[in-house]
PDB file of C-alpha atoms in Angstrom:
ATOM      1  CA  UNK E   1      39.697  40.411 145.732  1.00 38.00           C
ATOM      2  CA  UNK E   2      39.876  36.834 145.933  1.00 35.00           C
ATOM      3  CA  UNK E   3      43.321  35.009 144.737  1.00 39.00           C
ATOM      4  CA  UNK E   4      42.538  31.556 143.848  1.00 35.00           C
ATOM      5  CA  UNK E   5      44.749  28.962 142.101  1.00 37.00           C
ATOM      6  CA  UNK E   6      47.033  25.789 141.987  1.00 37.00           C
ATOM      7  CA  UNK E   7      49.213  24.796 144.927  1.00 38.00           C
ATOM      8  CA  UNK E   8      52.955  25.431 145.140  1.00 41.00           C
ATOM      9  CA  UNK E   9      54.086  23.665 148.323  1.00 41.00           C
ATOM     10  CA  UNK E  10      57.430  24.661 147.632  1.00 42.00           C
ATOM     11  CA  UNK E  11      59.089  26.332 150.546  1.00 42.00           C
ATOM     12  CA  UNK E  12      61.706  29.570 149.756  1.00 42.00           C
ATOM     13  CA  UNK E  13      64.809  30.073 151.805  1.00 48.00           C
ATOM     14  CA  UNK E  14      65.347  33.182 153.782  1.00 47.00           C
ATOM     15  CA  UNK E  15      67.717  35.334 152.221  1.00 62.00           C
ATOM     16  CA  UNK E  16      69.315  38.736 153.433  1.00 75.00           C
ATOM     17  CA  UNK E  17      67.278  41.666 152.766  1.00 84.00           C
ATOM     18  CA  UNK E  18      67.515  43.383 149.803  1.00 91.00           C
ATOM     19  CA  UNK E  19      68.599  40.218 147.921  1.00 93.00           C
ATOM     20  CA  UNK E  20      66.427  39.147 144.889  1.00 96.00           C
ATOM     21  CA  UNK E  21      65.586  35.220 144.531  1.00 97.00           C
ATOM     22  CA  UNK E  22      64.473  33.575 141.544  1.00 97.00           C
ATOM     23  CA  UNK E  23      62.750  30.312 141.955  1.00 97.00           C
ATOM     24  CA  UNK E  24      63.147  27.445 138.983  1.00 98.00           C
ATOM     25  CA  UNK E  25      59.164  28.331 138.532  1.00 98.00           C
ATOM     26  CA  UNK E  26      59.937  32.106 137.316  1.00 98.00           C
ATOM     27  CA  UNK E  27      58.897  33.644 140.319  1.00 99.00           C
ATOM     28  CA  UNK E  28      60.994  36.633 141.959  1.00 98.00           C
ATOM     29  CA  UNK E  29      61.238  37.689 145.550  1.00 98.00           C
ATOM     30  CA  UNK E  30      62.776  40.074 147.267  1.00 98.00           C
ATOM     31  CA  UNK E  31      62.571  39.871 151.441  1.00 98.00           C
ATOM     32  CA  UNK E  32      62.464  44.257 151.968  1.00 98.00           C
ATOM     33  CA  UNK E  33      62.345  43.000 156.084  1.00 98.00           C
ATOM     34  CA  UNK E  34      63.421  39.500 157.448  1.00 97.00           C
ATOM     35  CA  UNK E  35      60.958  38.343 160.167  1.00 98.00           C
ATOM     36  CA  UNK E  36      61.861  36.145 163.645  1.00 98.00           C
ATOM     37  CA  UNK E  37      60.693  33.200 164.463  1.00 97.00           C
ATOM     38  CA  UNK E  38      60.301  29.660 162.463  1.00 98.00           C
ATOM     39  CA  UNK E  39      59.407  30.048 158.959  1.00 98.00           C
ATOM     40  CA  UNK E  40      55.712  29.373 157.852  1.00 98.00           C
ATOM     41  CA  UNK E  41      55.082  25.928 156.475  1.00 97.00           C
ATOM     42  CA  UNK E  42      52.274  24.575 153.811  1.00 97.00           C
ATOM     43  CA  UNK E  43      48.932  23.663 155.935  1.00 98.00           C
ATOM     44  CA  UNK E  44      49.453  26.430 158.168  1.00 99.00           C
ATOM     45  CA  UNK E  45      47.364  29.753 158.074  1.00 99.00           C
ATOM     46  CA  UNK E  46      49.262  33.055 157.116  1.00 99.00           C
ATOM     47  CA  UNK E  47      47.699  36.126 158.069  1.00 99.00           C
ATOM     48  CA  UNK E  48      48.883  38.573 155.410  1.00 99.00           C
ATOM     49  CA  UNK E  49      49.026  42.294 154.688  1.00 99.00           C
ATOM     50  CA  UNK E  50      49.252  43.123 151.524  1.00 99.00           C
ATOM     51  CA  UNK E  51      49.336  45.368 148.227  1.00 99.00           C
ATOM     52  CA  UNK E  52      49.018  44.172 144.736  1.00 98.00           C
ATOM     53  CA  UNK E  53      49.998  46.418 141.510  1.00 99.00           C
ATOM     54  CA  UNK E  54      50.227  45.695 137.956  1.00 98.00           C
ATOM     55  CA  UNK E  55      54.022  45.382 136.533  1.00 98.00           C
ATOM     56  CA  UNK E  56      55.393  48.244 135.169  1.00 96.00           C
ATOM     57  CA  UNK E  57      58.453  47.581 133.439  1.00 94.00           C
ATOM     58  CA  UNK E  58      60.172  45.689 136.701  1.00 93.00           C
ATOM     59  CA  UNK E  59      58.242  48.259 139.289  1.00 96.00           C
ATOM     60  CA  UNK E  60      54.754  48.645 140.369  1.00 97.00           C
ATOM     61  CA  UNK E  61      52.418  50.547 138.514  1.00 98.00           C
ATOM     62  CA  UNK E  62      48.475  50.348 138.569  1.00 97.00           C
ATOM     63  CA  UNK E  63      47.835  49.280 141.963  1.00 98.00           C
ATOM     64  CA  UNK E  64      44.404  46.717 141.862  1.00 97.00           C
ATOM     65  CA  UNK E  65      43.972  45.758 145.440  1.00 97.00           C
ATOM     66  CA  UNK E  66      45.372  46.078 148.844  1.00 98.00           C
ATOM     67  CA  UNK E  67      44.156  44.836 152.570  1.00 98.00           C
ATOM     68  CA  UNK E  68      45.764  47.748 153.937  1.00 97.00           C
ATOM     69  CA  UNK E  69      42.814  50.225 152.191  1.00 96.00           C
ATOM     70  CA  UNK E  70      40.421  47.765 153.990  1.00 95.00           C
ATOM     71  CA  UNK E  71      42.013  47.681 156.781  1.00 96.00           C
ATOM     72  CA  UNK E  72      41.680  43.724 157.217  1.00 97.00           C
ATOM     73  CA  UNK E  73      44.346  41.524 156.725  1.00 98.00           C
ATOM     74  CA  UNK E  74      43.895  38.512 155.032  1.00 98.00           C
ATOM     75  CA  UNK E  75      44.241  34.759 155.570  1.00 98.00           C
ATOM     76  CA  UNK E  76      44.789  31.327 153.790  1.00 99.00           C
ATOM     77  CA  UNK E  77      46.612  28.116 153.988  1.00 99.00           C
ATOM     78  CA  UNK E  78      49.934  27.714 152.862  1.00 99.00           C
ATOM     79  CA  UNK E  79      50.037  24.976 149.968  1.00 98.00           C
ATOM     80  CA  UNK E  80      46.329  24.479 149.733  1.00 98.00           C
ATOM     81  CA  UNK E  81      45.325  26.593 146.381  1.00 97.00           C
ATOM     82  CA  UNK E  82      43.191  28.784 148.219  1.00 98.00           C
ATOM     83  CA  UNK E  83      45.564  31.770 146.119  1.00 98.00           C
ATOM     84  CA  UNK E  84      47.228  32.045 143.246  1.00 98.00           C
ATOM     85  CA  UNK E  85      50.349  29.926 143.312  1.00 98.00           C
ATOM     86  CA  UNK E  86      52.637  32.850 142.932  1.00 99.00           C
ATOM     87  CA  UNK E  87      51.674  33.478 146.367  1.00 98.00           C
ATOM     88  CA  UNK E  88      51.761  30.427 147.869  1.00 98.00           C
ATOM     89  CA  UNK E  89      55.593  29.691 146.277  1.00 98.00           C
ATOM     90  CA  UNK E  90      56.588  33.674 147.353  1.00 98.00           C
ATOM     91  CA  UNK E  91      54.946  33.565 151.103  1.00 99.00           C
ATOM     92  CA  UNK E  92      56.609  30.222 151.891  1.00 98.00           C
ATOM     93  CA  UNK E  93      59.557  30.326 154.449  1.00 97.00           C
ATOM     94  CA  UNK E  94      58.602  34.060 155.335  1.00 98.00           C
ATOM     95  CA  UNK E  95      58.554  34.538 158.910  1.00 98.00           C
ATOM     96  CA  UNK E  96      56.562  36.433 161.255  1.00 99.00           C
ATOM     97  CA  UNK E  97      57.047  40.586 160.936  1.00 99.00           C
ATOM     98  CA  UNK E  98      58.392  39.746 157.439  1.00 98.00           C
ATOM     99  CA  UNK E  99      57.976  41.901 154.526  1.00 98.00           C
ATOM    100  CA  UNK E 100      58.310  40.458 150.960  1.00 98.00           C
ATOM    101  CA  UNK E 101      58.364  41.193 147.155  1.00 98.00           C
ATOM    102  CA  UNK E 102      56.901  38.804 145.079  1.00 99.00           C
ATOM    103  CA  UNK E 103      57.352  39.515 141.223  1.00 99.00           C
ATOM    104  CA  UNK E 104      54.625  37.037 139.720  1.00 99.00           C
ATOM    105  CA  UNK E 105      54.899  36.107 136.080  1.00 99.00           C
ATOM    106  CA  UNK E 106      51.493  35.544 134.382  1.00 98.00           C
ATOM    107  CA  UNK E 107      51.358  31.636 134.617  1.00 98.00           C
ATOM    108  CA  UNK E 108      51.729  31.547 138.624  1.00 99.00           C
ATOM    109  CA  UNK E 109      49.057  33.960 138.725  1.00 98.00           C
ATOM    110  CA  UNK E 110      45.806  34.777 136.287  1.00 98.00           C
ATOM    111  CA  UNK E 111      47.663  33.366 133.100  1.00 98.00           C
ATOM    112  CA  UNK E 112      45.855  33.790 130.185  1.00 97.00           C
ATOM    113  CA  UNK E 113      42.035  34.620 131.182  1.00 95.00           C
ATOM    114  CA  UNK E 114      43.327  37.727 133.784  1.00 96.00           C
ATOM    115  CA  UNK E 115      41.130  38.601 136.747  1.00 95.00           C
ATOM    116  CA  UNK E 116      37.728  40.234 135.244  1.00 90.00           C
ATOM    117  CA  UNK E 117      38.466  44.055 134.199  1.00 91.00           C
ATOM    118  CA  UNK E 118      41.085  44.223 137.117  1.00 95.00           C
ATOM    119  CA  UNK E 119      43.960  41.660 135.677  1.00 97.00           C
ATOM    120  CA  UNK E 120      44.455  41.803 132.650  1.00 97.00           C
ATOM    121  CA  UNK E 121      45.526  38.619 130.536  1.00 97.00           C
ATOM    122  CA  UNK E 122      49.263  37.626 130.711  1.00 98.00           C
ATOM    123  CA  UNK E 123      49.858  40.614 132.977  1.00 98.00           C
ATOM    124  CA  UNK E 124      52.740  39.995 135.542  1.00 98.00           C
ATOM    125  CA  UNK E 125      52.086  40.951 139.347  1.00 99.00           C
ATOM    126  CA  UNK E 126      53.957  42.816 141.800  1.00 99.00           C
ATOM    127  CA  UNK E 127      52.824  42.019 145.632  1.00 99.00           C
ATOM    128  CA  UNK E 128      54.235  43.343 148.497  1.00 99.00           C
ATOM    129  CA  UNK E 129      53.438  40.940 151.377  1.00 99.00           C
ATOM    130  CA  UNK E 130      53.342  41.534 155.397  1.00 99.00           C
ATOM    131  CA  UNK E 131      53.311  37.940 157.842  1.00 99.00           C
ATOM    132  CA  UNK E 132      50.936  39.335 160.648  1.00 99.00           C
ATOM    133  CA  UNK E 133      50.801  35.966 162.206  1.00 99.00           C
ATOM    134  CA  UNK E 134      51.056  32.195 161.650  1.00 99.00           C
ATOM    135  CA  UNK E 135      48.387  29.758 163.034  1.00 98.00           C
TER     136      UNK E 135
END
C-alpha cells in the first residue's frame, strides 16, 4: 500500500518506553523499544518495518497492510509527503532498532475520502513501526 500525504517536519522527542506522547497535532505514540544512535531527521531516508491495523476502540483491530507479510521493508523521506503525515510526525526522532506506536487520528492520515475499500473514511490508524536503517 502506498501512504501518501502532507509533510509534518516536526521532530518527536525520545521518551522512555512504554510512555505514551501526544503531539499538539492529535497524534499518539508510544516508543514499545528505544533505538541507539542519533535520531532520524526530515530529508533523510527511513527504512521501516511495519504493520498497519484499523482502531479498535484504543487497540488494533482489522489489520490492512504490513511489510513484514511481504517481507520488504519500506522506505521514504522524512518530511517530504511521500506518507501520510501521521507517519512522518510519529517516525521523527526514532532511532535506529526502534520500535514505535503511532495512534493516527483520521486528519493526519486518509481524513475524509479513506484509502479505497481498505481505509475507511474518518477511520483512525494504529501502526506499529520498526527503524531498519537511516540513510
Amino acid at each position: 500500500m502506498l501512504l501518501v500525504a502532507g509533510c509534518g517536519g516536526k521532530e518527536s522527542t525520545v521518551t522512555q518506553e512504554g510512555t505514551p506522547v501526544t503531539l499538539p497535532s492529535g497524534l499518539v505514540y508510544v516508543d514499545l523499544k528505544v533505538g541507539s544512535g542519533d535520531p532520524i531527521r526530515p530529508g533523510q531516508i527511513a527504512v521501516v518495518h511495519y504493520t498497519g491495523w484499523l482502531d479498535d476502540g484504543g487497540k488494533p483491530g482489522r489489520q490492512f497492510d504490513s511489510s513484514y507479510s511481504r517481507n520488504r521493508p519500506f522506505d521514504f523521506r522524512l518530511g517530504a509527503g511521500q506518507v501520510i503525515q501521521g507517519w512522518d510526525e510519529g517516525v521523527a526522532g526514532m532511532r535506529v532498532g526502534g520500535k514505535r506506536r503511532l495512534t493516527i487520528p483520521p486528519q493526519l492520515g486518509y481524513g475524509e475520502r479513506g484509502a479505497g475499500n481498505v481505509i475507511p473514511p474518518n477511520a483512525t490508524l494504529i501502526f506499529d513501526v520498526e527503524l531498519l536503517e537511516i540513510r
